[in-house]
Amino acid sequence: MSHRITALLIAGPHDAAAAERFDLRPLPLTAGLTLFHVDHYFTAYWQALTGATERLDVPATVPSIFPSEGVVCRMARELTGAEAPTFALVMTDYFGGVGGQWACVFRGAQRISADDASINDALRALGVTRTADEDEFDVVGLGRHRRSPEHLDRYVDLCEDLGV
């Protein structure tokens, strides 16, 4: 069974109008988190559309398709209403138990996670506490979100149309 997602995670409430402006579709998780599926094409499109040029400080060890566009920070600001919101970008790529995961936590545009941060590390930074029986990943129910939704597929063509 596969698990392949890329997502923006925030803690606390989000501004529904901001989510709609960026075509972000909120998925509530437990522990007060919200997941927004994104991918490289999605963030590249919004980076180009908004004219943003900033890049996020992501470790060299993340895959080239890990979102590094600075527009993600703008999305998090508008979603949370905070000038320097704490948010995470996570990515999984597993099939049959083989694969990898990557995570970065930011406070505003500043990365606050280690180069080798796990998704559990990122979730702890967002306030998630493991239980005796479940790690942070399982506490918030990330296992129920196994693949990116089809609505992101259109961003491949939108990027091509923009020459991105």
CSV table of N, CA and C in Angstrom, one decimal:
chain,number,residue,atom,x,y,z
A,1,MET,N,0.8,-1.2,0.0
A,1,MET,CA,0.0,0.0,0.0
A,1,MET,C,0.9,1.2,0.0
A,2,SER,N,0.5,2.3,-0.7
A,2,SER,CA,1.3,3.5,-0.8
A,2,SER,C,0.8,4.6,0.1
A,3,HIS,N,1.7,5.5,0.3
A,3,HIS,CA,1.4,6.7,1.1
A,3,HIS,C,2.2,7.8,0.4
A,4,ARG,N,1.6,8.7,-0.3
A,4,ARG,CA,2.3,9.7,-1.1
A,4,ARG,C,1.5,11.0,-1.0
A,5,ILE,N,1.9,11.9,-0.1
A,5,ILE,CA,1.3,13.2,0.0
A,5,ILE,C,2.3,14.2,0.2
A,6,THR,N,1.9,15.4,-0.2
A,6,THR,CA,2.7,16.7,0.2
A,6,THR,C,1.6,17.6,0.7
A,7,ALA,N,1.9,18.2,1.9
A,7,ALA,CA,0.9,19.0,2.5
A,7,ALA,C,1.5,20.2,3.3
A,8,LEU,N,0.7,21.2,3.4
A,8,LEU,CA,0.9,22.3,4.3
A,8,LEU,C,0.0,22.0,5.6
A,9,LEU,N,0.6,22.2,6.8
A,9,LEU,CA,-0.1,21.9,8.0
A,9,LEU,C,0.0,23.2,8.9
A,10,ILE,N,-1.2,23.5,9.4
A,10,ILE,CA,-1.2,24.7,10.4
A,10,ILE,C,-2.0,24.2,11.6
A,11,ALA,N,-1.7,24.8,12.7
A,11,ALA,CA,-2.5,24.6,14.0
A,11,ALA,C,-3.5,25.7,14.2
A,12,GLY,N,-4.6,25.4,14.8
A,12,GLY,CA,-5.6,26.4,15.1
A,12,GLY,C,-6.5,26.6,13.9
A,13,PRO,N,-7.4,27.6,14.1
A,13,PRO,CA,-8.3,27.9,13.0
A,13,PRO,C,-7.7,28.6,11.8
A,14,HIS,N,-8.4,28.5,10.7
A,14,HIS,CA,-7.9,29.1,9.4
A,14,HIS,C,-9.0,30.0,8.8
A,15,ASP,N,-8.5,31.0,8.0
A,15,ASP,CA,-9.4,31.9,7.4
A,15,ASP,C,-9.9,31.2,6.1
A,16,ALA,N,-11.2,30.9,6.1
A,16,ALA,CA,-11.8,30.1,5.0
A,16,ALA,C,-11.7,30.9,3.6
A,17,ALA,N,-11.9,32.2,3.7
A,17,ALA,CA,-11.8,33.0,2.5
A,17,ALA,C,-10.3,33.0,1.9
A,18,ALA,N,-9.3,33.0,2.8
A,18,ALA,CA,-7.9,32.9,2.3
A,18,ALA,C,-7.7,31.5,1.7
A,19,ALA,N,-8.3,30.5,2.3
A,19,ALA,CA,-8.1,29.1,1.7
A,19,ALA,C,-8.8,29.1,0.3
A,20,GLU,N,-9.9,29.7,0.2
A,20,GLU,CA,-10.6,29.7,-1.1
A,20,GLU,C,-9.8,30.5,-2.2
A,21,ARG,N,-9.3,31.6,-1.8
A,21,ARG,CA,-8.5,32.4,-2.7
A,21,ARG,C,-7.3,31.7,-3.3
A,22,PHE,N,-6.7,30.8,-2.5
A,22,PHE,CA,-5.6,30.0,-3.0
A,22,PHE,C,-6.0,28.6,-3.4
A,23,ASP,N,-7.2,28.3,-3.5
A,23,ASP,CA,-7.7,27.0,-3.9
A,23,ASP,C,-7.2,25.9,-3.0
A,24,LEU,N,-7.0,26.3,-1.7
A,24,LEU,CA,-6.6,25.3,-0.7
A,24,LEU,C,-7.9,24.7,-0.1
A,25,ARG,N,-7.9,23.4,0.0
A,25,ARG,CA,-9.0,22.7,0.5
A,25,ARG,C,-8.7,22.1,1.9
A,26,PRO,N,-9.3,22.7,2.9
A,26,PRO,CA,-8.9,22.2,4.3
A,26,PRO,C,-9.4,20.9,4.6
A,27,LEU,N,-8.6,20.1,5.3
A,27,LEU,CA,-8.9,18.8,5.8
A,27,LEU,C,-8.6,18.8,7.3
A,28,PRO,N,-9.6,18.9,8.2
A,28,PRO,CA,-9.3,18.9,9.6
A,28,PRO,C,-8.7,17.6,10.1
A,29,LEU,N,-7.7,17.7,10.8
A,29,LEU,CA,-7.1,16.6,11.5
A,29,LEU,C,-7.4,16.7,13.0
A,30,THR,N,-7.1,15.7,13.8
A,30,THR,CA,-7.2,15.8,15.2
A,30,THR,C,-6.1,16.7,15.7
A,31,ALA,N,-6.2,17.0,17.0
A,31,ALA,CA,-5.2,17.8,17.7
A,31,ALA,C,-5.3,19.3,17.2
A,32,GLY,N,-6.4,19.7,16.6
A,32,GLY,CA,-6.5,21.1,16.1
A,32,GLY,C,-5.7,21.5,14.9
A,33,LEU,N,-5.3,20.5,14.2
A,33,LEU,CA,-4.5,20.8,13.0
A,33,LEU,C,-5.4,20.8,11.7
A,34,THR,N,-5.0,21.5,10.7
A,34,THR,CA,-5.6,21.5,9.4
A,34,THR,C,-4.6,21.1,8.4
A,35,LEU,N,-4.9,20.2,7.5
A,35,LEU,CA,-4.0,19.8,6.4
A,35,LEU,C,-4.6,20.4,5.1
A,36,PHE,N,-3.7,20.9,4.3
A,36,PHE,CA,-4.0,21.5,3.0
A,36,PHE,C,-3.1,20.7,2.0
A,37,HIS,N,-3.6,19.9,1.2
A,37,HIS,CA,-2.8,19.2,0.2
A,37,HIS,C,-2.2,20.2,-0.8
A,38,VAL,N,-0.9,20.1,-1.1
A,38,VAL,CA,-0.2,21.0,-2.0
A,38,VAL,C,0.7,20.0,-2.8
A,39,ASP,N,1.3,20.5,-3.8
A,39,ASP,CA,2.4,19.8,-4.5
A,39,ASP,C,3.3,20.9,-5.1
A,40,HIS,N,4.4,20.4,-5.7
A,40,HIS,CA,5.3,21.3,-6.4
A,40,HIS,C,4.6,22.2,-7.4
A,41,TYR,N,3.8,21.6,-8.3
A,41,TYR,CA,3.1,22.4,-9.3
A,41,TYR,C,2.2,23.4,-8.8
A,42,PHE,N,1.5,23.0,-7.7
A,42,PHE,CA,0.6,24.0,-7.1
A,42,PHE,C,1.3,25.2,-6.5
A,43,THR,N,2.4,24.9,-5.8
A,43,THR,CA,3.1,26.1,-5.2
A,43,THR,C,3.9,26.9,-6.3
A,44,ALA,N,4.4,26.2,-7.3
A,44,ALA,CA,5.1,26.9,-8.4
A,44,ALA,C,4.1,27.8,-9.2
A,45,TYR,N,2.9,27.3,-9.4
A,45,TYR,CA,1.8,28.1,-10.0
A,45,TYR,C,1.5,29.4,-9.2
A,46,TRP,N,1.3,29.2,-7.9
A,46,TRP,CA,0.9,30.4,-7.1
A,46,TRP,C,2.1,31.3,-7.0
A,47,GLN,N,3.3,30.8,-6.9
A,47,GLN,CA,4.5,31.6,-6.9
A,47,GLN,C,4.5,32.5,-8.1
A,48,ALA,N,4.3,31.9,-9.3
A,48,ALA,CA,4.3,32.7,-10.6
A,48,ALA,C,3.2,33.6,-10.6
A,49,LEU,N,2.0,33.2,-10.3
A,49,LEU,CA,0.8,34.0,-10.4
A,49,LEU,C,0.9,35.3,-9.5
A,50,THR,N,1.5,35.1,-8.3
A,50,THR,CA,1.5,36.2,-7.4
A,50,THR,C,2.8,37.1,-7.6
A,51,GLY,N,3.7,36.6,-8.5
A,51,GLY,CA,4.9,37.4,-8.7
A,51,GLY,C,5.9,37.2,-7.6
A,52,ALA,N,5.7,36.3,-6.7
A,52,ALA,CA,6.7,36.1,-5.6
A,52,ALA,C,8.0,35.6,-6.1
A,53,THR,N,9.1,35.9,-5.5
A,53,THR,CA,10.4,35.4,-5.9
A,53,THR,C,11.1,34.8,-4.8
A,54,GLU,N,10.6,34.9,-3.6
A,54,GLU,CA,11.3,34.3,-2.4
A,54,GLU,C,11.3,32.8,-2.5
A,55,ARG,N,12.3,32.2,-1.9
A,55,ARG,CA,12.4,30.7,-1.7
A,55,ARG,C,12.5,30.4,-0.3
A,56,LEU,N,11.9,29.3,0.1
A,56,LEU,CA,12.0,28.8,1.5
A,56,LEU,C,13.3,28.1,1.7
A,57,ASP,N,13.9,28.2,2.9
A,57,ASP,CA,15.1,27.5,3.2
A,57,ASP,C,14.8,26.1,3.5
A,58,VAL,N,14.9,25.2,2.6
A,58,VAL,CA,14.7,23.8,2.8
A,58,VAL,C,16.0,23.1,2.7
A,59,PRO,N,16.2,22.0,3.4
A,59,PRO,CA,17.5,21.3,3.3
A,59,PRO,C,17.8,20.7,2.0
A,60,ALA,N,19.0,20.6,1.6
A,60,ALA,CA,19.4,20.0,0.4
A,60,ALA,C,19.0,18.6,0.2
A,61,THR,N,18.7,17.9,1.3
A,61,THR,CA,18.3,16.5,1.2
A,61,THR,C,16.9,16.2,0.9
A,62,VAL,N,16.0,17.3,0.7
A,62,VAL,CA,14.7,17.0,0.3
A,62,VAL,C,14.6,16.8,-1.2
A,63,PRO,N,13.6,16.1,-1.6
A,63,PRO,CA,13.5,15.8,-3.1
A,63,PRO,C,13.2,17.2,-3.8
A,64,SER,N,13.6,17.2,-5.1
A,64,SER,CA,13.5,18.4,-5.9
A,64,SER,C,12.0,18.9,-6.0
A,65,ILE,N,11.1,17.9,-5.8
A,65,ILE,CA,9.7,18.3,-5.9
A,65,ILE,C,9.1,18.7,-4.5
A,66,PHE,N,9.9,18.8,-3.5
A,66,PHE,CA,9.4,19.4,-2.2
A,66,PHE,C,9.2,20.8,-2.4
A,67,PRO,N,8.0,21.4,-2.0
A,67,PRO,CA,7.7,22.8,-2.2
A,67,PRO,C,8.7,23.7,-1.5
A,68,SER,N,9.4,24.6,-2.2
A,68,SER,CA,10.3,25.5,-1.7
A,68,SER,C,9.9,27.0,-2.0
A,69,GLU,N,8.8,27.1,-2.7
A,69,GLU,CA,8.4,28.5,-3.1
A,69,GLU,C,7.9,29.3,-1.9
A,70,GLY,N,8.4,30.5,-1.8
A,70,GLY,CA,8.1,31.4,-0.7
A,70,GLY,C,6.7,31.8,-0.6
A,71,VAL,N,5.9,31.6,-1.6
A,71,VAL,CA,4.5,31.9,-1.6
A,71,VAL,C,3.8,31.1,-0.5
A,72,VAL,N,4.3,29.9,-0.1
A,72,VAL,CA,3.7,29.1,0.9
A,72,VAL,C,3.7,29.9,2.2
A,73,CYS,N,4.7,30.7,2.5
A,73,CYS,CA,4.7,31.5,3.7
A,73,CYS,C,3.6,32.5,3.7
A,74,ARG,N,3.4,33.1,2.5
A,74,ARG,CA,2.2,34.1,2.3
A,74,ARG,C,0.9,33.4,2.6
A,75,MET,N,0.8,32.1,2.0
A,75,MET,CA,-0.5,31.4,2.2
A,75,MET,C,-0.7,31.2,3.7
A,76,ALA,N,0.4,30.7,4.4
A,76,ALA,CA,0.2,30.5,5.9
A,76,ALA,C,-0.1,31.8,6.6
A,77,ARG,N,0.5,32.9,6.2
A,77,ARG,CA,0.1,34.2,6.9
A,77,ARG,C,-1.4,34.5,6.7
A,78,GLU,N,-1.8,34.3,5.4
A,78,GLU,CA,-3.2,34.7,5.2
A,78,GLU,C,-4.2,33.7,5.8
A,79,LEU,N,-3.8,32.4,5.9
A,79,LEU,CA,-4.6,31.4,6.5
A,79,LEU,C,-4.8,31.6,8.0
A,80,THR,N,-3.7,32.0,8.6
A,80,THR,CA,-3.7,32.1,10.1
A,80,THR,C,-3.9,33.5,10.6
A,81,GLY,N,-3.7,34.5,9.8
A,81,GLY,CA,-3.8,35.9,10.2
A,81,GLY,C,-2.6,36.4,11.1
A,82,ALA,N,-1.6,35.5,11.2
A,82,ALA,CA,-0.4,35.8,12.0
A,82,ALA,C,0.7,36.4,11.0
A,83,GLU,N,1.5,37.4,11.5
A,83,GLU,CA,2.6,37.9,10.7
A,83,GLU,C,3.7,36.9,10.5
A,84,ALA,N,4.0,36.1,11.5
A,84,ALA,CA,5.0,35.1,11.4
A,84,ALA,C,4.4,33.7,11.9
A,85,PRO,N,3.5,33.1,11.1
A,85,PRO,CA,2.9,31.9,11.5
A,85,PRO,C,3.8,30.7,11.6
A,86,THR,N,3.6,29.8,12.5
A,86,THR,CA,4.3,28.6,12.5
A,86,THR,C,3.5,27.6,11.6
A,87,PHE,N,4.2,27.0,10.7
A,87,PHE,CA,3.5,26.0,9.8
A,87,PHE,C,4.5,25.0,9.4
A,88,ALA,N,4.0,23.9,8.9
A,88,ALA,CA,4.9,22.8,8.4
A,88,ALA,C,4.6,22.4,7.0
A,89,LEU,N,5.6,22.0,6.3
A,89,LEU,CA,5.4,21.3,5.0
A,89,LEU,C,5.9,19.9,5.2
A,90,VAL,N,5.1,18.9,4.8
A,90,VAL,CA,5.5,17.5,4.9
A,90,VAL,C,5.3,16.8,3.6
A,91,MET,N,6.1,15.8,3.4
A,91,MET,CA,6.0,15.0,2.2
A,91,MET,C,6.3,13.5,2.5
A,92,THR,N,5.5,12.6,2.0
A,92,THR,CA,5.7,11.2,2.1
A,92,THR,C,5.8,10.6,0.8
A,93,ASP,N,6.6,9.5,0.7
A,93,ASP,CA,6.7,8.8,-0.6
A,93,ASP,C,7.0,7.3,-0.2
A,94,TYR,N,6.0,6.6,0.1
A,94,TYR,CA,6.2,5.2,0.6
A,94,TYR,C,5.4,4.2,-0.3
A,95,PHE,N,5.9,3.1,-0.6
A,95,PHE,CA,5.1,2.0,-1.2
A,95,PHE,C,5.6,0.7,-0.6
A,96,GLY,N,4.7,0.0,0.0
A,96,GLY,CA,5.0,-1.3,0.6
A,96,GLY,C,6.0,-1.2,1.7
A,97,GLY,N,6.0,-0.1,2.4
A,97,GLY,CA,6.9,0.1,3.6
A,97,GLY,C,8.2,0.7,3.2
A,98,VAL,N,8.5,0.8,1.9
A,98,VAL,CA,9.8,1.3,1.5
A,98,VAL,C,9.6,2.8,0.9
A,99,GLY,N,10.5,3.7,1.3
A,99,GLY,CA,10.4,5.0,0.8
A,99,GLY,C,10.9,6.0,1.8
A,100,GLY,N,10.4,7.2,1.8
A,100,GLY,CA,10.9,8.2,2.7
A,100,GLY,C,9.9,9.3,3.1
A,101,GLN,N,10.3,10.1,4.0
A,101,GLN,CA,9.5,11.2,4.4
A,101,GLN,C,10.4,12.4,4.7
A,102,TRP,N,9.8,13.6,4.5
A,102,TRP,CA,10.5,14.8,4.7
A,102,TRP,C,9.6,15.8,5.4
A,103,ALA,N,10.2,16.7,6.2
A,103,ALA,CA,9.4,17.7,6.9
A,103,ALA,C,10.2,19.0,7.2
A,104,CYS,N,9.6,20.1,7.1
A,104,CYS,CA,10.2,21.4,7.5
A,104,CYS,C,9.2,22.2,8.3
A,105,VAL,N,9.6,22.8,9.3
A,105,VAL,CA,8.8,23.7,10.1
A,105,VAL,C,9.3,25.1,10.0
A,106,PHE,N,8.4,26.0,9.8
A,106,PHE,CA,8.8,27.4,9.6
A,106,PHE,C,8.0,28.3,10.6
A,107,ARG,N,8.7,29.3,11.1
A,107,ARG,CA,8.1,30.4,11.8
A,107,ARG,C,8.2,31.6,10.9
A,108,GLY,N,7.2,32.0,10.2
A,108,GLY,CA,7.3,33.0,9.1
A,108,GLY,C,8.2,32.4,8.0
A,109,ALA,N,9.1,33.1,7.5
A,109,ALA,CA,10.0,32.6,6.5
A,109,ALA,C,11.2,31.8,7.0
A,110,GLN,N,11.4,31.8,8.3
A,110,GLN,CA,12.5,31.2,9.0
A,110,GLN,C,12.3,29.8,9.3
A,111,ARG,N,13.1,28.9,8.7
A,111,ARG,CA,13.0,27.4,9.1
A,111,ARG,C,13.5,27.2,10.5
A,112,ILE,N,12.7,26.5,11.3
A,112,ILE,CA,13.1,26.3,12.7
A,112,ILE,C,13.3,24.8,12.9
A,113,SER,N,13.2,24.0,11.9
A,113,SER,CA,13.4,22.5,12.1
A,113,SER,C,14.8,22.1,11.6
A,114,ALA,N,15.3,21.0,12.1
A,114,ALA,CA,16.6,20.5,11.7
A,114,ALA,C,16.5,20.0,10.3
A,115,ASP,N,17.7,19.9,9.7
A,115,ASP,CA,17.8,19.4,8.3
A,115,ASP,C,17.1,18.0,8.1
A,116,ASP,N,17.2,17.2,9.2
A,116,ASP,CA,16.7,15.8,9.1
A,116,ASP,C,15.4,15.6,9.8
A,117,ALA,N,14.6,16.7,10.0
A,117,ALA,CA,13.4,16.6,10.7
A,117,ALA,C,12.4,15.5,10.1
A,118,SER,N,11.8,14.8,11.0
A,118,SER,CA,10.7,13.9,10.6
A,118,SER,C,9.4,14.5,10.7
A,119,ILE,N,8.4,13.9,10.1
A,119,ILE,CA,7.0,14.4,10.2
A,119,ILE,C,6.6,14.5,11.7
A,120,ASN,N,7.0,13.5,12.5
A,120,ASN,CA,6.7,13.5,13.9
A,120,ASN,C,7.3,14.7,14.6
A,121,ASP,N,8.5,15.1,14.2
A,121,ASP,CA,9.2,16.3,14.7
A,121,ASP,C,8.4,17.5,14.4
A,122,ALA,N,7.9,17.6,13.1
A,122,ALA,CA,7.1,18.7,12.7
A,122,ALA,C,5.8,18.8,13.4
A,123,LEU,N,5.2,17.7,13.6
A,123,LEU,CA,3.9,17.7,14.4
A,123,LEU,C,4.1,18.1,15.8
A,124,ARG,N,5.2,17.7,16.4
A,124,ARG,CA,5.5,18.1,17.8
A,124,ARG,C,5.6,19.7,17.8
A,125,ALA,N,6.3,20.2,16.8
A,125,ALA,CA,6.5,21.7,16.8
A,125,ALA,C,5.2,22.4,16.6
A,126,LEU,N,4.1,21.7,16.1
A,126,LEU,CA,2.8,22.3,16.0
A,126,LEU,C,1.9,22.0,17.2
A,127,GLY,N,2.5,21.4,18.2
A,127,GLY,CA,1.8,21.1,19.4
A,127,GLY,C,1.2,19.8,19.6
A,128,VAL,N,1.5,18.8,18.7
A,128,VAL,CA,0.9,17.5,18.9
A,128,VAL,C,1.7,16.7,19.9
A,129,THR,N,1.0,15.9,20.7
A,129,THR,CA,1.7,15.1,21.7
A,129,THR,C,1.3,13.6,21.4
A,130,ARG,N,2.3,12.8,21.4
A,130,ARG,CA,2.1,11.4,21.2
A,130,ARG,C,1.4,10.8,22.4
A,131,THR,N,0.8,9.6,22.2
A,131,THR,CA,0.2,8.9,23.3
A,131,THR,C,1.1,7.7,23.6
A,132,ALA,N,0.7,6.9,24.6
A,132,ALA,CA,1.5,5.7,24.9
A,132,ALA,C,1.4,4.7,23.7
A,133,ASP,N,0.3,4.7,23.0
A,133,ASP,CA,0.0,3.8,21.9
A,133,ASP,C,0.2,4.3,20.5
A,134,GLU,N,0.3,5.6,20.3
A,134,GLU,CA,0.4,6.2,19.0
A,134,GLU,C,1.4,7.3,18.9
A,135,ASP,N,2.2,7.3,17.8
A,135,ASP,CA,3.1,8.4,17.6
A,135,ASP,C,2.3,9.6,17.1
A,136,GLU,N,2.9,10.7,16.9
A,136,GLU,CA,2.3,12.0,16.5
A,136,GLU,C,1.5,11.8,15.1
A,137,PHE,N,2.2,11.1,14.2
A,137,PHE,CA,1.6,10.8,12.9
A,137,PHE,C,0.2,10.1,13.0
A,138,ASP,N,0.2,9.1,13.9
A,138,ASP,CA,-1.1,8.4,14.1
A,138,ASP,C,-2.1,9.2,14.9
A,139,VAL,N,-1.6,10.0,15.9
A,139,VAL,CA,-2.5,10.8,16.7
A,139,VAL,C,-3.3,11.7,15.9
A,140,VAL,N,-2.7,12.4,14.9
A,140,VAL,CA,-3.5,13.3,14.0
A,140,VAL,C,-4.2,12.6,12.9
A,141,GLY,N,-4.0,11.4,12.7
A,141,GLY,CA,-4.7,10.6,11.6
A,141,GLY,C,-4.1,10.8,10.2
A,142,LEU,N,-2.8,11.1,10.1
A,142,LEU,CA,-2.2,11.2,8.7
A,142,LEU,C,-2.3,10.0,7.9
A,143,GLY,N,-2.4,8.8,8.6
A,143,GLY,CA,-2.5,7.6,7.8
A,143,GLY,C,-3.7,7.5,7.0
A,144,ARG,N,-4.8,8.2,7.3
A,144,ARG,CA,-6.0,8.2,6.6
A,144,ARG,C,-5.9,9.0,5.3
A,145,HIS,N,-4.9,9.8,5.1
A,145,HIS,CA,-4.7,10.6,3.9
A,145,HIS,C,-3.5,10.1,3.2
A,146,ARG,N,-3.8,9.1,2.3
A,146,ARG,CA,-2.7,8.3,1.6
A,146,ARG,C,-2.2,8.9,0.3
A,147,ARG,N,-3.0,9.7,-0.3
A,147,ARG,CA,-2.6,10.3,-1.6
A,147,ARG,C,-3.2,11.7,-1.8
A,148,SER,N,-2.5,12.4,-2.7
A,148,SER,CA,-2.9,13.7,-3.0
A,148,SER,C,-4.2,13.7,-3.8
A,149,PRO,N,-5.1,14.6,-3.6
A,149,PRO,CA,-6.4,14.6,-4.4
A,149,PRO,C,-6.2,15.0,-5.8
A,150,GLU,N,-7.1,14.6,-6.6
A,150,GLU,CA,-7.0,14.8,-8.1
A,150,GLU,C,-7.1,16.3,-8.5
A,151,HIS,N,-7.7,17.1,-7.6
A,151,HIS,CA,-7.9,18.5,-8.0
A,151,HIS,C,-6.5,19.2,-8.2
A,152,LEU,N,-5.5,18.6,-7.7
A,152,LEU,CA,-4.1,19.2,-7.9
A,152,LEU,C,-3.6,18.9,-9.2
A,153,ASP,N,-4.1,17.9,-9.9
A,153,ASP,CA,-3.6,17.5,-11.2
A,153,ASP,C,-3.6,18.7,-12.2
A,154,ARG,N,-4.6,19.5,-12.1
A,154,ARG,CA,-4.8,20.6,-13.1
A,154,ARG,C,-3.6,21.6,-13.0
A,155,TYR,N,-2.9,21.6,-11.9
A,155,TYR,CA,-1.8,22.6,-11.8
A,155,TYR,C,-0.6,22.3,-12.7
A,156,VAL,N,-0.5,21.1,-13.1
A,156,VAL,CA,0.6,20.7,-14.1
A,156,VAL,C,0.3,21.5,-15.4
A,157,ASP,N,-0.9,21.5,-15.9
A,157,ASP,CA,-1.2,22.2,-17.1
A,157,ASP,C,-1.2,23.7,-16.9
A,158,LEU,N,-1.6,24.2,-15.7
A,158,LEU,CA,-1.6,25.6,-15.4
A,158,LEU,C,-0.2,26.1,-15.4
A,159,CYS,N,0.8,25.3,-14.8
A,159,CYS,CA,2.2,25.7,-14.9
A,159,CYS,C,2.7,25.8,-16.3
A,160,GLU,N,2.3,24.8,-17.1
A,160,GLU,CA,2.8,24.8,-18.5
A,160,GLU,C,2.2,26.0,-19.2
A,161,ASP,N,1.0,26.4,-19.0
A,161,ASP,CA,0.4,27.6,-19.6
A,161,ASP,C,1.1,28.8,-19.2
A,162,LEU,N,1.7,28.9,-18.0
A,162,LEU,CA,2.4,30.1,-17.5
A,162,LEU,C,3.9,30.0,-17.9
A,163,GLY,N,4.3,28.9,-18.4
A,163,GLY,CA,5.7,28.7,-18.8
A,163,GLY,C,6.6,28.5,-17.6
A,164,VAL,N,6.0,27.9,-16.5
A,164,VAL,CA,6.7,27.6,-15.3
A,164,VAL,C,7.2,26.2,-15.3
